[in-house]
Amino acid sequence: MTNVPKTEGIKYAGSKLKILPYIMGMTSELDINSALDAFSGTTRVAQMFAQFGYNTTSNDLSEWSKVFGTCYLLSDKPDSYYQPMIDELNSLEGKYGWFSEHYGGTDQDGKKPFQLKNTMKLDTIREEIDKWNLEYNDKCVLLTSLIYAMDAVDNTIGHYASYLSKWSMRSYKDMKMILPHRFPITTNNCVLQGDVFDAVKTYHDLVYFDPPYGS
């Protein structure tokens, strides 16, 4: 299928980007009104379902997956509402904090996921977002943008338990937040963060299972 809608996600060993056309190919002929992405991860499948007009539920145990799901499936304010916030966050000076202590490195450090300059910016931005006391849906849009900004300057290959032995070229770039590519919400969506056996207690016409794997 060539009409699979645009979705977004971080570099991730389990990303479903390349198989989205096959998933839609198998489901597009079915009479579907509601769909559950049971192990949603980066929410690419849930994003696709919602854009195809299914009332979509995203579920995952991960907090970051809930953030992504809320950004794409629930937040409905226009981009013009968020852009000034993102511009302000991008203008902030970095400072040493928790992320820098645990995840920031320099040329002399062998294995770290991020350059220190970028974790310092992350520390500042993360603190500033909390100060604003935003509604949860709005906070999730900014956090999604922040996650993408850090993913663009990371030193991994999509598995954050393993770092590259030498700094990647992209890790030297300056992190910069941009607006997530959201889409108009035309369906009744839901975002869950819980056990899959609780998620399936609510009926859906289609349930997509992509169980966790690895260690």
Tab-separated table of C-alpha atoms in Angstrom:
chain	number	residue	atom	x	y	z
A	1	MET	CA	0.000	0.000	0.000
A	2	THR	CA	1.279	3.464	-0.870
A	3	ASN	CA	-1.294	5.449	1.081
A	4	VAL	CA	-0.038	4.662	4.583
A	5	PRO	CA	-0.195	7.944	6.532
A	6	LYS	CA	2.846	9.653	8.019
A	7	THR	CA	3.810	8.473	11.481
A	8	GLU	CA	6.659	9.387	13.815
A	9	GLY	CA	8.833	7.514	16.270
A	10	ILE	CA	12.287	7.439	17.767
A	11	LYS	CA	15.106	5.176	16.584
A	12	TYR	CA	14.006	1.921	18.125
A	13	ALA	CA	15.015	-1.697	17.642
A	14	GLY	CA	11.335	-2.676	17.567
A	15	SER	CA	9.996	0.089	15.319
A	16	LYS	CA	7.126	-0.960	13.051
A	17	LEU	CA	7.752	1.680	10.384
A	18	LYS	CA	8.701	-0.757	7.637
A	19	ILE	CA	5.822	-3.160	8.255
A	20	LEU	CA	3.041	-0.566	8.503
A	21	PRO	CA	2.035	-1.132	4.849
A	22	TYR	CA	1.645	-4.857	5.509
A	23	ILE	CA	-0.411	-4.294	8.655
A	24	MET	CA	-2.739	-1.968	6.768
A	25	GLY	CA	-2.859	-4.352	3.827
A	26	MET	CA	-4.205	-7.076	6.086
A	27	THR	CA	-6.746	-4.891	7.875
A	28	SER	CA	-7.991	-2.349	5.329
A	29	GLU	CA	-10.610	-4.711	3.878
A	30	LEU	CA	-12.098	-5.539	7.270
A	31	ASP	CA	-15.109	-3.854	8.866
A	32	ILE	CA	-13.294	-2.071	11.684
A	33	ASN	CA	-14.526	0.736	13.897
A	34	SER	CA	-12.227	0.390	16.908
A	35	ALA	CA	-8.647	-0.821	17.328
A	36	LEU	CA	-6.278	-1.514	20.195
A	37	ASP	CA	-2.490	-1.286	19.832
A	38	ALA	CA	-1.789	-3.481	22.836
A	39	PHE	CA	2.019	-3.092	23.177
A	40	SER	CA	2.217	0.333	21.609
A	41	GLY	CA	5.853	1.399	22.149
A	42	THR	CA	6.524	4.369	19.883
A	43	THR	CA	2.791	4.334	18.957
A	44	ARG	CA	3.394	4.192	15.184
A	45	VAL	CA	0.696	1.555	14.716
A	46	ALA	CA	-1.754	3.503	16.889
A	47	GLN	CA	-0.991	6.691	14.935
A	48	MET	CA	-1.765	4.854	11.698
A	49	PHE	CA	-5.004	3.336	13.014
A	50	ALA	CA	-6.285	6.727	14.175
A	51	GLN	CA	-5.515	8.357	10.828
A	52	PHE	CA	-7.426	5.578	9.066
A	53	GLY	CA	-10.522	6.498	11.079
A	54	TYR	CA	-10.471	3.829	13.776
A	55	ASN	CA	-11.359	4.745	17.361
A	56	THR	CA	-7.922	3.893	18.682
A	57	THR	CA	-6.604	2.771	22.052
A	58	SER	CA	-2.873	2.828	22.744
A	59	ASN	CA	-1.522	0.746	25.625
A	60	ASP	CA	1.946	0.203	27.042
A	61	LEU	CA	3.561	-0.058	30.460
A	62	SER	CA	6.135	2.601	29.553
A	63	GLU	CA	5.642	6.181	30.683
A	64	TRP	CA	7.240	7.544	27.493
A	65	SER	CA	4.818	5.522	25.369
A	66	LYS	CA	1.926	7.100	27.257
A	67	VAL	CA	3.462	10.503	26.530
A	68	PHE	CA	3.674	9.717	22.807
A	69	GLY	CA	0.142	8.327	22.736
A	70	THR	CA	-1.245	11.400	24.461
A	71	CYS	CA	0.586	13.702	22.068
A	72	TYR	CA	-0.740	12.036	18.923
A	73	LEU	CA	-4.107	10.594	19.942
A	74	LEU	CA	-5.438	13.135	22.450
A	75	SER	CA	-3.807	16.569	22.147
A	76	ASP	CA	-5.929	18.781	19.923
A	77	LYS	CA	-4.591	22.320	20.257
A	78	PRO	CA	-3.130	23.858	17.062
A	79	ASP	CA	0.607	23.981	16.372
A	80	SER	CA	0.481	27.747	16.850
A	81	TYR	CA	-0.238	27.161	20.546
A	82	TYR	CA	2.934	25.121	21.068
A	83	GLN	CA	5.416	26.813	18.750
A	84	PRO	CA	6.095	29.833	21.039
A	85	MET	CA	6.773	27.444	23.918
A	86	ILE	CA	9.186	25.406	21.841
A	87	ASP	CA	10.933	28.577	20.675
A	88	GLU	CA	11.361	29.702	24.274
A	89	LEU	CA	12.689	26.310	25.378
A	90	ASN	CA	15.183	26.257	22.516
A	91	SER	CA	16.507	29.649	23.600
A	92	LEU	CA	17.409	28.539	27.142
A	93	GLU	CA	20.999	28.086	28.293
A	94	GLY	CA	21.977	24.621	29.476
A	95	LYS	CA	23.009	23.776	33.020
A	96	TYR	CA	24.432	20.720	34.748
A	97	GLY	CA	21.776	18.536	36.364
A	98	TRP	CA	20.545	14.958	36.831
A	99	PHE	CA	20.604	13.972	33.164
A	100	SER	CA	24.074	15.429	32.727
A	101	GLU	CA	25.396	13.566	35.747
A	102	HIS	CA	24.126	10.188	34.601
A	103	TYR	CA	23.958	10.374	30.800
A	104	GLY	CA	26.196	13.190	29.573
A	105	GLY	CA	29.732	12.661	28.343
A	106	THR	CA	32.693	14.343	26.660
A	107	ASP	CA	35.302	13.202	24.141
A	108	GLN	CA	37.217	11.597	27.001
A	109	ASP	CA	34.264	9.420	28.030
A	110	GLY	CA	34.088	6.030	26.348
A	111	LYS	CA	30.421	5.101	26.555
A	112	LYS	CA	27.691	7.661	27.090
A	113	PRO	CA	24.411	8.072	25.213
A	114	PHE	CA	24.667	11.876	24.825
A	115	GLN	CA	27.184	14.691	24.626
A	116	LEU	CA	27.328	16.751	27.820
A	117	LYS	CA	26.290	19.962	26.047
A	118	ASN	CA	23.015	18.328	25.023
A	119	THR	CA	22.192	16.784	28.398
A	120	MET	CA	22.785	20.194	29.977
A	121	LYS	CA	20.221	21.675	27.599
A	122	LEU	CA	17.929	18.768	28.421
A	123	ASP	CA	18.289	19.424	32.157
A	124	THR	CA	17.281	23.056	31.716
A	125	ILE	CA	14.356	22.359	29.396
A	126	ARG	CA	12.977	19.517	31.477
A	127	GLU	CA	12.984	21.685	34.584
A	128	GLU	CA	11.371	24.603	32.743
A	129	ILE	CA	8.529	22.471	31.383
A	130	ASP	CA	7.641	21.378	34.915
A	131	LYS	CA	7.603	25.005	36.084
A	132	TRP	CA	4.884	25.881	33.580
A	133	ASN	CA	2.275	23.596	35.206
A	134	LEU	CA	0.711	22.745	31.863
A	135	GLU	CA	-2.254	20.486	31.286
A	136	TYR	CA	-1.043	16.923	30.821
A	137	ASN	CA	-1.948	16.778	27.115
A	138	ASP	CA	0.031	19.936	26.423
A	139	LYS	CA	2.989	18.773	28.490
A	140	CYS	CA	3.071	15.551	26.465
A	141	VAL	CA	3.434	17.470	23.185
A	142	LEU	CA	6.488	19.282	24.547
A	143	LEU	CA	7.970	16.120	26.051
A	144	THR	CA	7.503	14.279	22.764
A	145	SER	CA	9.337	17.098	21.003
A	146	LEU	CA	12.106	16.927	23.608
A	147	ILE	CA	12.498	13.159	23.228
A	148	TYR	CA	12.816	13.545	19.456
A	149	ALA	CA	15.370	16.328	19.910
A	150	MET	CA	17.556	14.086	22.057
A	151	ASP	CA	17.063	11.088	19.773
A	152	ALA	CA	18.477	13.173	16.912
A	153	VAL	CA	21.764	13.706	18.768
A	154	ASP	CA	22.178	10.376	20.536
A	155	ASN	CA	25.101	7.956	20.546
A	156	THR	CA	23.148	4.705	20.193
A	157	ILE	CA	21.666	2.578	17.435
A	158	GLY	CA	18.157	2.439	18.853
A	159	HIS	CA	18.793	0.440	21.990
A	160	TYR	CA	19.599	2.672	24.946
A	161	ALA	CA	21.170	-0.126	26.977
A	162	SER	CA	24.071	-0.118	24.500
A	163	TYR	CA	26.174	2.857	23.433
A	164	LEU	CA	28.487	3.203	20.465
A	165	SER	CA	32.178	2.820	21.347
A	166	LYS	CA	33.002	6.067	19.525
A	167	TRP	CA	30.932	9.223	19.421
A	168	SER	CA	28.539	9.288	16.457
A	169	MET	CA	28.685	12.288	14.131
A	170	ARG	CA	25.137	13.309	15.033
A	171	SER	CA	25.999	13.428	18.748
A	172	TYR	CA	28.123	16.536	18.115
A	173	LYS	CA	25.129	18.478	16.818
A	174	ASP	CA	23.184	20.838	19.054
A	175	MET	CA	19.842	19.447	20.143
A	176	LYS	CA	16.853	21.447	18.935
A	177	MET	CA	13.180	20.870	19.617
A	178	ILE	CA	10.702	20.888	16.727
A	179	LEU	CA	6.962	20.367	16.646
A	180	PRO	CA	5.810	16.752	16.401
A	181	HIS	CA	3.900	15.968	13.204
A	182	ARG	CA	0.443	15.597	14.721
A	183	PHE	CA	-2.716	15.039	12.710
A	184	PRO	CA	-6.336	16.194	13.109
A	185	ILE	CA	-8.140	14.060	15.676
A	186	THR	CA	-11.374	12.794	14.128
A	187	THR	CA	-11.850	9.649	16.230
A	188	ASN	CA	-12.547	8.792	19.863
A	189	ASN	CA	-9.182	7.699	21.201
A	190	CYS	CA	-7.869	6.429	24.507
A	191	VAL	CA	-4.368	6.095	25.982
A	192	LEU	CA	-3.681	3.459	28.630
A	193	GLN	CA	-0.613	2.627	30.684
A	194	GLY	CA	-1.154	-0.805	32.094
A	195	ASP	CA	-1.141	-4.573	31.840
A	196	VAL	CA	-2.288	-5.916	28.488
A	197	PHE	CA	-4.768	-8.244	30.187
A	198	ASP	CA	-6.544	-5.199	31.597
A	199	ALA	CA	-6.442	-3.404	28.247
A	200	VAL	CA	-8.192	-6.250	26.405
A	201	LYS	CA	-11.108	-6.281	28.835
A	202	THR	CA	-12.629	-3.489	26.766
A	203	TYR	CA	-13.929	-4.692	23.403
A	204	HIS	CA	-12.225	-3.604	20.179
A	205	ASP	CA	-12.943	-4.800	16.653
A	206	LEU	CA	-9.216	-5.219	16.029
A	207	VAL	CA	-6.401	-5.894	18.474
A	208	TYR	CA	-2.798	-5.661	17.292
A	209	PHE	CA	-0.383	-7.677	19.413
A	210	ASP	CA	3.342	-7.053	19.175
A	211	PRO	CA	4.640	-8.632	22.382
A	212	PRO	CA	7.779	-7.400	24.128
A	213	TYR	CA	10.986	-9.258	23.319
A	214	GLY	CA	14.667	-9.317	24.201
A	215	SER	CA	16.097	-9.291	27.707
